[in-house]
Coordinates of C-alpha atoms and ligand atoms in Angstrom, one line a residue:
X1 CA 16.8 27.8 -11.9
X2 CA 14.7 25.8 -9.4
X3 CA 11.6 27.5 -10.7
X4 CA 12.0 26.0 -14.2
X5 CA 12.8 22.6 -12.7
X6 CA 9.4 22.7 -11.0
X7 CA 7.4 23.9 -13.9
X8 CA 9.0 22.5 -17.0
X9 CA 6.5 20.2 -18.8
X10 CA 7.5 17.1 -20.6
X11 CA 6.9 16.8 -24.3
X12 CA 4.0 14.2 -24.6
X13 CA 5.7 12.7 -27.7
X14 CA 8.8 11.8 -25.8
X15 CA 6.7 10.3 -23.0
X16 CA 4.9 8.1 -25.6
X17 CA 8.1 7.0 -27.3
X18 CA 9.8 6.2 -24.0
X19 CA 6.8 4.1 -23.1
X20 CA 6.9 2.2 -26.4
X21 CA 10.5 1.3 -25.7
X22 CA 9.7 0.3 -22.2
X23 CA 6.8 -1.8 -23.3
X24 CA 9.1 -3.8 -25.6
X25 CA 11.6 -4.4 -22.8
X26 CA 8.8 -5.7 -20.5
X27 CA 7.2 -7.7 -23.2
X28 CA 10.5 -9.5 -23.6
X29 CA 10.0 -10.7 -20.0
X30 CA 6.5 -11.7 -20.7
X31 CA 5.0 -8.6 -19.0
X32 CA 2.1 -6.7 -20.6
X33 CA 2.4 -3.1 -19.5
X34 CA -0.9 -2.0 -20.9
X35 CA -2.7 -4.6 -18.8
X36 CA -0.7 -3.5 -15.8
X37 CA -1.8 0.1 -16.2
X38 CA -5.4 -1.0 -16.6
X39 CA -5.1 -2.9 -13.3
X40 CA -3.4 0.1 -11.6
X41 CA -6.2 2.4 -12.6
X42 CA -8.6 0.2 -10.7
X43 CA -6.8 0.5 -7.4
X44 CA -8.1 3.3 -5.2
X45 CA -6.0 4.8 -2.4
X46 CA -7.8 6.3 0.5
X47 CA -6.5 9.8 1.1
X48 CA -6.6 10.7 4.8
X49 CA -8.2 14.1 5.5
X50 CA -5.9 14.7 8.5
X51 CA -2.7 15.5 6.5
X52 CA -4.5 18.7 5.5
X53 CA -4.8 20.3 9.0
X54 CA -2.5 18.3 11.3
X55 CA -5.3 16.1 12.7
X56 CA -7.1 19.3 14.0
X57 CA -10.7 18.8 12.9
X58 CA -13.4 21.5 13.2
X59 CA -14.9 21.1 16.6
X60 CA -13.0 24.0 18.0
X61 CA -13.2 22.7 21.5
X62 CA -9.7 23.8 22.1
X63 CA -8.6 20.3 23.0
X64 CA -4.9 19.5 22.5
X65 CA -4.2 16.6 20.0
X66 CA -2.7 14.3 22.6
X67 CA -3.3 10.6 22.6
X68 CA 0.2 9.9 21.5
X69 CA -0.4 11.7 18.2
X70 CA 2.2 14.4 17.5
X71 CA 2.5 16.7 14.6
X72 CA 5.6 18.8 14.2
X73 CA 6.2 21.8 12.0
X74 CA 4.3 25.0 11.2
X75 CA 4.4 25.4 7.5
X76 CA 2.0 28.1 6.2
X77 CA -1.5 27.3 4.9
X78 CA -3.0 24.8 7.2
X79 CA -6.7 24.3 6.3
X80 CA -9.0 26.0 8.9
X81 CA -12.4 25.2 7.5
X82 CA -14.1 22.3 5.7
X83 CA -14.1 24.4 2.6
X84 CA -10.4 25.0 2.7
X85 CA -9.7 21.3 3.4
X86 CA -11.9 20.3 0.5
X87 CA -10.2 22.8 -1.8
X88 CA -6.8 21.6 -0.8
X89 CA -7.8 17.9 -1.4
X90 CA -9.2 18.7 -4.8
X91 CA -5.9 20.4 -5.7
X92 CA -3.9 17.4 -4.5
X93 CA -6.2 14.9 -6.3
X94 CA -5.7 16.9 -9.6
X95 CA -2.0 16.0 -9.4
X96 CA -2.5 12.3 -8.6
X97 CA -3.3 9.8 -11.4
X98 CA -6.4 7.5 -10.9
X99 CA -9.7 7.5 -9.0
X100 CA -9.4 7.5 -5.3
X101 CA -11.2 7.7 -1.9
X102 CA -11.3 10.1 0.9
X103 CA -10.8 9.1 4.6
X104 CA -12.6 11.3 7.1
X105 CA -12.3 11.4 10.9
X106 CA -15.4 12.0 13.1
X107 CA -13.9 15.2 14.5
X108 CA -14.3 16.8 11.1
X109 CA -18.1 16.9 11.6
X110 CA -19.9 20.0 10.3
X111 CA -22.4 20.9 13.0
X112 CA -23.3 24.4 11.9
X113 CA -21.7 26.1 14.9
X114 CA -23.6 24.0 17.4
X115 CA -21.6 21.9 19.8
X116 CA -22.5 18.3 19.2
X117 CA -20.7 15.9 21.3
X118 CA -19.1 12.8 19.8
X119 CA -21.7 10.4 21.1
X120 CA -24.5 12.4 19.4
X121 CA -23.0 12.6 16.0
X122 CA -25.3 11.5 13.1
X123 CA -25.1 11.2 9.3
X124 CA -26.5 14.7 8.9
X125 CA -23.3 16.2 10.4
X126 CA -21.4 14.7 7.5
X127 CA -23.7 15.6 4.7
X128 CA -21.4 18.2 3.4
X129 CA -18.6 15.7 3.1
X130 CA -20.9 13.1 1.5
X131 CA -22.2 15.6 -1.1
X132 CA -18.7 16.7 -1.9
X133 CA -17.4 13.2 -2.3
X134 CA -20.3 12.4 -4.6
X135 CA -19.6 15.5 -6.7
X136 CA -15.9 14.5 -6.9
X137 CA -16.6 10.8 -7.7
X138 CA -14.8 9.7 -4.5
X139 CA -15.6 6.8 -2.3
X140 CA -15.4 7.6 1.4
X141 CA -14.0 5.9 4.5
X142 CA -14.6 6.9 8.1
X143 CA -13.0 6.8 11.6
X144 CA -14.5 7.4 15.1
X145 CA -12.2 9.9 16.9
X146 CA -11.2 8.6 20.3
X147 CA -8.8 11.5 21.0
X148 CA -8.7 15.3 21.3
X149 CA -11.5 15.2 23.8
X150 CA -11.9 15.9 27.5
X151 CA -13.1 12.3 28.1
X152 CA -9.9 11.0 26.5
X153 CA -7.5 13.3 28.4
X154 CA -6.1 10.5 30.6
X155 CA -5.4 8.3 27.6
X156 CA -8.1 5.8 28.2
X157 CA -11.4 5.5 26.2
X158 CA -13.1 2.2 25.5
X159 CA -10.9 0.4 28.1
X160 CA -11.5 3.1 30.8
X161 CA -12.1 1.9 34.3
X162 CA -15.0 4.4 34.6
X163 CA -18.2 3.0 33.3
X164 CA -19.6 6.4 32.3
X165 CA -16.6 7.3 30.2
X166 CA -16.7 3.8 28.6
X167 CA -20.4 4.3 27.8
X168 CA -19.8 7.6 26.2
X169 CA -17.1 6.1 23.8
X170 CA -19.3 3.1 23.1
X171 CA -22.0 5.4 22.0
X172 CA -19.5 7.2 19.8
X173 CA -18.5 3.9 18.2
X174 CA -22.1 3.0 17.5
X175 CA -22.8 6.4 16.0
X176 CA -19.8 6.2 13.8
X177 CA -20.8 2.8 12.3
X178 CA -24.2 4.2 11.5
X179 CA -22.6 7.2 9.9
X180 CA -20.3 4.8 8.0
X181 CA -23.3 2.9 6.7
X182 CA -25.0 6.1 5.6
X183 CA -21.9 7.2 3.8
X184 CA -21.6 3.8 2.0
X185 CA -25.3 3.8 1.1
X186 CA -25.1 7.4 -0.2
X187 CA -22.0 6.9 -2.3
X188 CA -22.8 3.3 -3.5
X189 CA -19.4 2.1 -2.2
X190 CA -18.8 0.4 1.1
X191 CA -17.2 2.7 3.7
X192 CA -14.5 1.2 5.9
X193 CA -15.0 2.5 9.4
X194 CA -11.7 2.0 11.4
X195 CA -11.5 1.9 15.1
X196 CA -8.2 3.1 16.6
X197 CA -8.1 4.0 20.3
X198 CA -5.1 5.4 22.2
X199 CA -5.7 3.4 25.4
X200 CA -2.5 2.4 27.2
X201 CA -0.2 3.3 30.1
X202 CA 3.0 5.3 30.3
X203 CA 4.5 3.1 33.0
X204 CA 4.4 -0.5 34.2
X205 CA 0.9 -1.6 34.6
X206 CA 0.0 -4.1 37.4
X207 CA -3.1 -5.3 35.5
X208 CA -2.7 -5.8 31.8
X209 CA -5.8 -8.0 31.6
X210 CA -8.7 -5.9 33.0
X211 CA -8.4 -3.1 30.4
X212 CA -8.4 -5.8 27.6
X213 CA -11.4 -7.4 29.1
X214 CA -13.2 -4.0 29.2
X215 CA -12.1 -3.3 25.6
X216 CA -13.5 -6.6 24.4
X217 CA -16.8 -6.0 26.1
X218 CA -17.0 -2.4 24.7
X219 CA -16.2 -3.4 21.2
X220 CA -18.7 -6.3 21.3
X221 CA -21.3 -3.8 22.4
X222 CA -20.4 -1.4 19.6
X223 CA -20.5 -4.2 17.0
X224 CA -23.7 -5.8 18.4
X225 CA -25.7 -2.9 16.8
X226 CA -26.7 -4.1 13.4
X227 CA -25.6 -1.9 10.4
X228 CA -25.7 -2.9 6.8
X229 CA -22.5 -4.8 6.0
X230 CA -22.9 -3.9 2.3
X231 CA -22.4 -0.2 3.2
X232 CA -20.1 -0.4 6.2
X233 CA -17.1 -2.5 6.9
X234 CA -15.6 -2.5 10.4
X235 CA -11.9 -2.5 10.9
X236 CA -9.7 -2.5 14.1
X237 CA -6.2 -1.0 14.3
X238 CA -3.5 -2.2 16.6
X239 CA -0.5 -0.3 17.9
X240 CA 2.7 -1.2 19.8
X241 CA 3.2 2.0 21.8
X242 CA 2.5 5.7 21.7
X243 CA 3.8 8.9 23.3
X244 CA 2.4 8.4 26.9
X245 CA 1.6 4.7 26.3
X246 CA 5.2 3.4 26.1
X247 CA 4.8 0.6 28.5
X248 CA 1.5 -0.9 27.5
X249 CA -1.1 -0.5 24.8
X250 CA -4.4 -2.3 25.4
X251 CA -5.1 -2.8 21.7
X252 CA -1.9 -4.5 20.7
X253 CA -1.3 -6.6 17.5
X254 CA -2.0 -9.9 19.1
X255 CA -5.1 -8.5 20.8
X256 CA -6.7 -7.2 17.6
X257 CA -5.5 -10.1 15.5
X258 CA -7.5 -12.4 17.8
X259 CA -10.4 -10.0 17.9
X260 CA -10.6 -9.6 14.1
X261 CA -10.4 -13.4 13.6
X262 CA -13.1 -14.3 16.1
X263 CA -15.5 -11.4 15.2
X264 CA -14.9 -11.4 11.4
X265 CA -13.6 -7.8 11.3
X266 CA -11.0 -6.3 9.0
X267 CA -7.6 -6.0 10.6
X268 CA -5.9 -2.7 10.1
X269 CA -2.1 -2.9 9.8
X270 CA -0.5 0.5 10.2
X271 CA 3.1 0.3 8.9
X272 CA 4.3 2.5 11.8
X273 CA 2.7 0.4 14.6
X274 CA 5.4 -2.2 15.2
X275 CA 8.9 -2.3 16.5
X276 CA 10.9 0.3 14.6
X277 CA 12.9 -2.4 12.7
X278 CA 9.8 -4.6 12.1
X279 CA 7.8 -4.2 8.9
X280 CA 4.4 -5.5 8.0
X281 CA 5.7 -7.1 4.8
X282 CA 5.7 -10.6 6.2
X283 CA 2.5 -10.1 8.1
X284 CA 0.3 -9.6 5.0
X285 CA 0.2 -13.2 3.8
X286 CA 0.2 -14.5 7.4
X287 CA -3.0 -12.6 8.3
X288 CA -4.6 -13.2 4.9
X289 CA -4.2 -16.9 5.6
X290 CA -7.1 -16.4 8.1
X291 CA -8.8 -13.2 7.2
X292 CA -10.9 -12.2 4.1
X293 CA -10.0 -8.5 4.0
X294 CA -7.6 -6.1 5.6
X295 CA -7.1 -2.3 5.8
X296 CA -3.6 -0.8 5.5
X297 CA -2.5 2.5 7.0
X298 CA 0.5 3.2 4.9
X299 CA 2.8 5.5 6.8
X300 CA 6.6 5.9 7.3
X301 CA 8.0 5.7 10.8
X302 CA 11.5 7.0 11.4
X303 CA 12.9 5.6 14.6
X304 CA 9.4 5.7 16.1
X305 CA 5.8 5.9 14.9
X306 CA 6.6 9.3 13.4
X307 CA 4.1 9.3 10.5
X308 CA 6.5 10.8 7.9
X309 CA 5.3 11.2 4.4
X310 CA 5.4 7.9 2.5
X311 CA 8.2 7.6 -0.1
X312 CA 9.2 4.8 -2.5
X313 CA 11.5 2.9 -0.2
X314 CA 12.3 -0.8 0.1
X315 CA 9.5 -1.4 2.6
X316 CA 6.9 0.2 0.4
X317 CA 8.0 -1.7 -2.6
X318 CA 7.9 -5.0 -0.7
X319 CA 4.4 -4.2 0.6
X320 CA 3.2 -3.5 -2.9
X321 CA 4.8 -6.7 -4.1
X322 CA 3.1 -8.8 -1.5
X323 CA -0.3 -7.4 -2.5
X324 CA 0.2 -7.9 -6.2
X325 CA 2.1 -11.2 -6.1
X326 CA -0.6 -12.9 -4.0
X327 CA -3.5 -11.3 -5.7
X328 CA -4.5 -9.5 -2.5
X329 CA -5.3 -6.1 -4.2
X330 CA -9.0 -6.8 -4.3
X331 CA -9.1 -7.8 -0.6
X332 CA -7.0 -4.9 0.7
X333 CA -8.2 -1.4 1.4
X334 CA -5.2 0.8 1.0
X335 CA -5.3 3.9 3.2
X336 CA -2.6 6.4 3.9
X337 CA -1.7 7.7 7.4
X338 CA 0.9 10.3 7.8
X339 CA 0.9 13.9 8.9
X340 CA 3.8 16.3 8.3
X341 CA 3.3 20.0 9.1
X342 CA 6.9 21.0 8.2
X343 CA 6.3 21.0 4.5
X344 CA 3.5 22.1 2.2
X345 CA 0.6 19.9 3.2
X346 CA -0.9 19.6 -0.3
X347 CA 2.5 18.5 -1.5
X348 CA 2.7 15.9 1.3
X349 CA -0.5 14.3 0.1
X350 CA 0.8 14.3 -3.5
X351 CA 4.2 12.9 -2.7
X352 CA 2.8 10.1 -0.5
X353 CA 0.0 9.1 -2.8
X354 CA 2.1 9.2 -6.0
X355 CA 4.7 7.1 -4.2
X356 CA 2.1 4.5 -3.2
X357 CA 0.9 4.3 -6.8
X358 CA 4.4 4.1 -8.2
X359 CA 5.2 1.2 -5.9
X360 CA 2.1 -0.6 -7.0
X361 CA 3.0 0.0 -10.6
X362 CA 6.5 -1.4 -10.1
X363 CA 5.0 -4.5 -8.6
X364 CA 2.5 -4.9 -11.4
X365 CA 5.2 -4.9 -14.1
X366 CA 7.2 -7.7 -12.3
X367 CA 7.5 -11.0 -14.2
X368 CA 6.1 -12.7 -11.1
X369 CA 5.2 -16.0 -12.8
X370 CA 8.7 -16.4 -14.1
X371 CA 10.2 -15.6 -10.7
X372 CA 7.9 -18.1 -9.1
X373 CA 8.9 -20.8 -11.6
X374 CA 12.6 -20.2 -10.8
X375 CA 11.8 -20.5 -7.1
X376 CA 9.9 -23.7 -7.6
X377 CA 12.7 -25.1 -9.7
X378 CA 15.2 -24.3 -7.0
X379 CA 16.9 -21.7 -9.2
X380 CA 17.7 -19.2 -6.4
X381 CA 20.6 -17.8 -8.3
X382 CA 18.2 -16.8 -11.2
X383 CA 15.7 -15.5 -8.7
X384 CA 18.1 -13.1 -7.0
X385 CA 19.7 -12.0 -10.3
X386 CA 16.3 -11.2 -11.8
X387 CA 15.1 -9.3 -8.8
X388 CA 18.2 -7.1 -9.1
X389 CA 17.8 -6.7 -12.8
X390 CA 14.2 -5.6 -12.3
X391 CA 15.4 -2.6 -10.4
X392 CA 16.9 -1.1 -13.5
X393 CA 14.0 -1.8 -15.8
X394 CA 12.3 1.3 -17.2
X395 CA 9.2 1.3 -15.0
X396 CA 9.6 5.1 -14.7
X397 CA 8.7 5.4 -18.4
X398 CA 5.5 3.4 -17.7
X399 CA 4.7 5.7 -14.8
X400 CA 5.2 8.8 -16.9
X401 CA 2.9 7.4 -19.5
X402 CA 0.3 6.6 -16.9
X403 CA 0.4 10.2 -15.6
X404 CA 0.1 11.5 -19.2
X405 CA -2.9 9.2 -20.0
X406 CA -4.6 10.1 -16.7
X407 CA -4.2 13.8 -17.4
X408 CA -2.0 14.7 -14.5
X409 CA 1.4 16.4 -14.7
X410 CA 4.3 14.1 -15.8
X411 CA 7.4 14.3 -13.6
X412 CA 8.2 17.3 -11.4
X413 CA 5.7 19.7 -13.1
X414 CA 3.2 19.0 -10.4
X415 CA 5.5 20.8 -7.9
X416 CA 5.1 24.0 -9.8
X417 CA 1.4 23.7 -9.6
X418 CA 1.6 23.2 -5.8
X419 CA 3.9 26.2 -5.5
X420 CA 1.5 28.3 -7.4
X421 CA -1.4 27.2 -5.2
X422 CA 0.8 28.0 -2.2
X423 CA 1.3 31.6 -3.4
X424 CA -2.3 32.1 -4.6
X425 CA -4.2 30.3 -1.9
X426 CA -2.3 28.9 1.1
X427 CA -0.2 32.0 1.8
X428 CA -3.3 34.1 2.1
X429 CA -4.4 32.1 5.2
X430 CA -2.0 33.7 7.6
Ligands
RNT501 C1 -2.6 6.5 15.5 C2 -3.2 5.7 14.4 C3 -4.4 6.3 13.8 C4 -4.3 7.8 13.6 C5 -5.4 8.4 12.8 C6 -5.5 9.9 12.9 O1 -1.4 5.9 15.9 O2 -2.3 5.4 13.4 O3 -4.8 5.6 12.6 O4 -3.1 8.1 13.0 O5 -6.6 7.7 12.9
ZN502 ZN1 -3.0 4.5 11.6

C-alpha cells in the first residue's frame, strides 16, 4: 500500500487542468499566477552541505562535533566522501524545482590525504567543489569552520583569551574570505561567506565585555584584508545560546547587529537562534530599515535550537510573506540550516527545500496590494477575513504545476525516488 503512495505519478493533464482552474481563482483576486511562477523560478535557495553527513566534513581528524552543535539519529547512508556527498546532493536537487546554490563549510576541504590545518586552507582545496558546482550550474556559498578542532575544544575561538589561538582563527577567517572570493570569481556569482563562531560560556561570566572586545578586534583584522566585494560577501551570524554556552554567547544578536551596521556586513538571521518563542518575522523589516542585504539560515527549532528539518508552518509562511510583501527577495540570501540524522538525509534536504519554495510560492500568489489597500483604509475586518480565505485558495495546484514545468516529481512521487536511491545507493554504505 505505502509503496504505491510513494511512487504513483500524477497525470500531467490533471495537473494542467487543476492549474487552469486555480489560475482563474487567483485572477479574480487580481493575482497573476504565471508571473508569480516566473518570479519563483528566479529565487535560489542555498542548500547546506552539512545535512548530508551530520556536519562531519572530511578532515578525519577524529574531532568530536562539539561547539554546541548536536546531531541525533543514525539513519543509514551518511555520506563518507566528497563524491558520496556530491552524489546525494545531485539526487536531492533532481527532486527540487528551480535553480539553486550549494553552501559548503571549510571542513569539507579536499586536501588529497594531506593534513592541511584550517589556517592554511586555500582555494585549491576547494577546486573539486567549484568544478562540480560549475558543472551542475550551481552558485556556491561558503563558511569558515570554527568548531570540530582541537583549538576550539574549550568553546572559544576568535574571542579566546589566548593570543595564539585567536591568531590561528583570524588566519582561518582571512583564508576563508579569499576562498569565498575565488569561488565567486570562478562561478560568476558572488559567494556569501558566513562567520559563525561558538564562543560563549556555560556558566555565569564575570566579564562579558572583554571577549566581545577581542571578537571585535579579531573580526576587524579578518575584514581588513581586501577581497573583491563583487565575488565575496561577508556575513555574520548571531546566536542566543548553545549547548555549553547557555549563560553567555559573545556574538549575540545585539552584538552582530551593531557590527553589521557599522562595518557594512550582511547580518545572518538563523531562525533557531533566538528565544524559543521568538521568531525572526518581525526582525526582517526592522533590520532591513538599516541594512542593504541579509542572509537567512532557515531552520526549525523545537524547544531549543534543535535544527529540525524545515516544514511549511506558520513561521515559515510569515517569513516568506515578509520577504515578498516588502520586496526583499533580491536583497535576501536564503540559506537552509538544519541537520537531522534520524531520517533519510537526502529526503531531509528535499523536504526542507521544497517547503521553503512552497512557502515562497504561497506568498507570491497573495493579493498583497489589495490587502494593503484594506489596511490603509482601516478595513481590518476585511484584512483578517481575506487572510483566512487565502488559506483555502488552491495554491497547491499552482505548486504542482510548477513542479511539472520544472521537470521534477509532482506530489509524493519524489519519495519513491528517494526510497529507490536508499535501496540502491545509501544502504550499500554500511
Ligand atoms: C550554529 C549555526 C551555524 C551552523 C552551521 C554548521 O548554531 O547555526 O550556522 O549550524 O554553520
Ligand atoms: Zn545557522
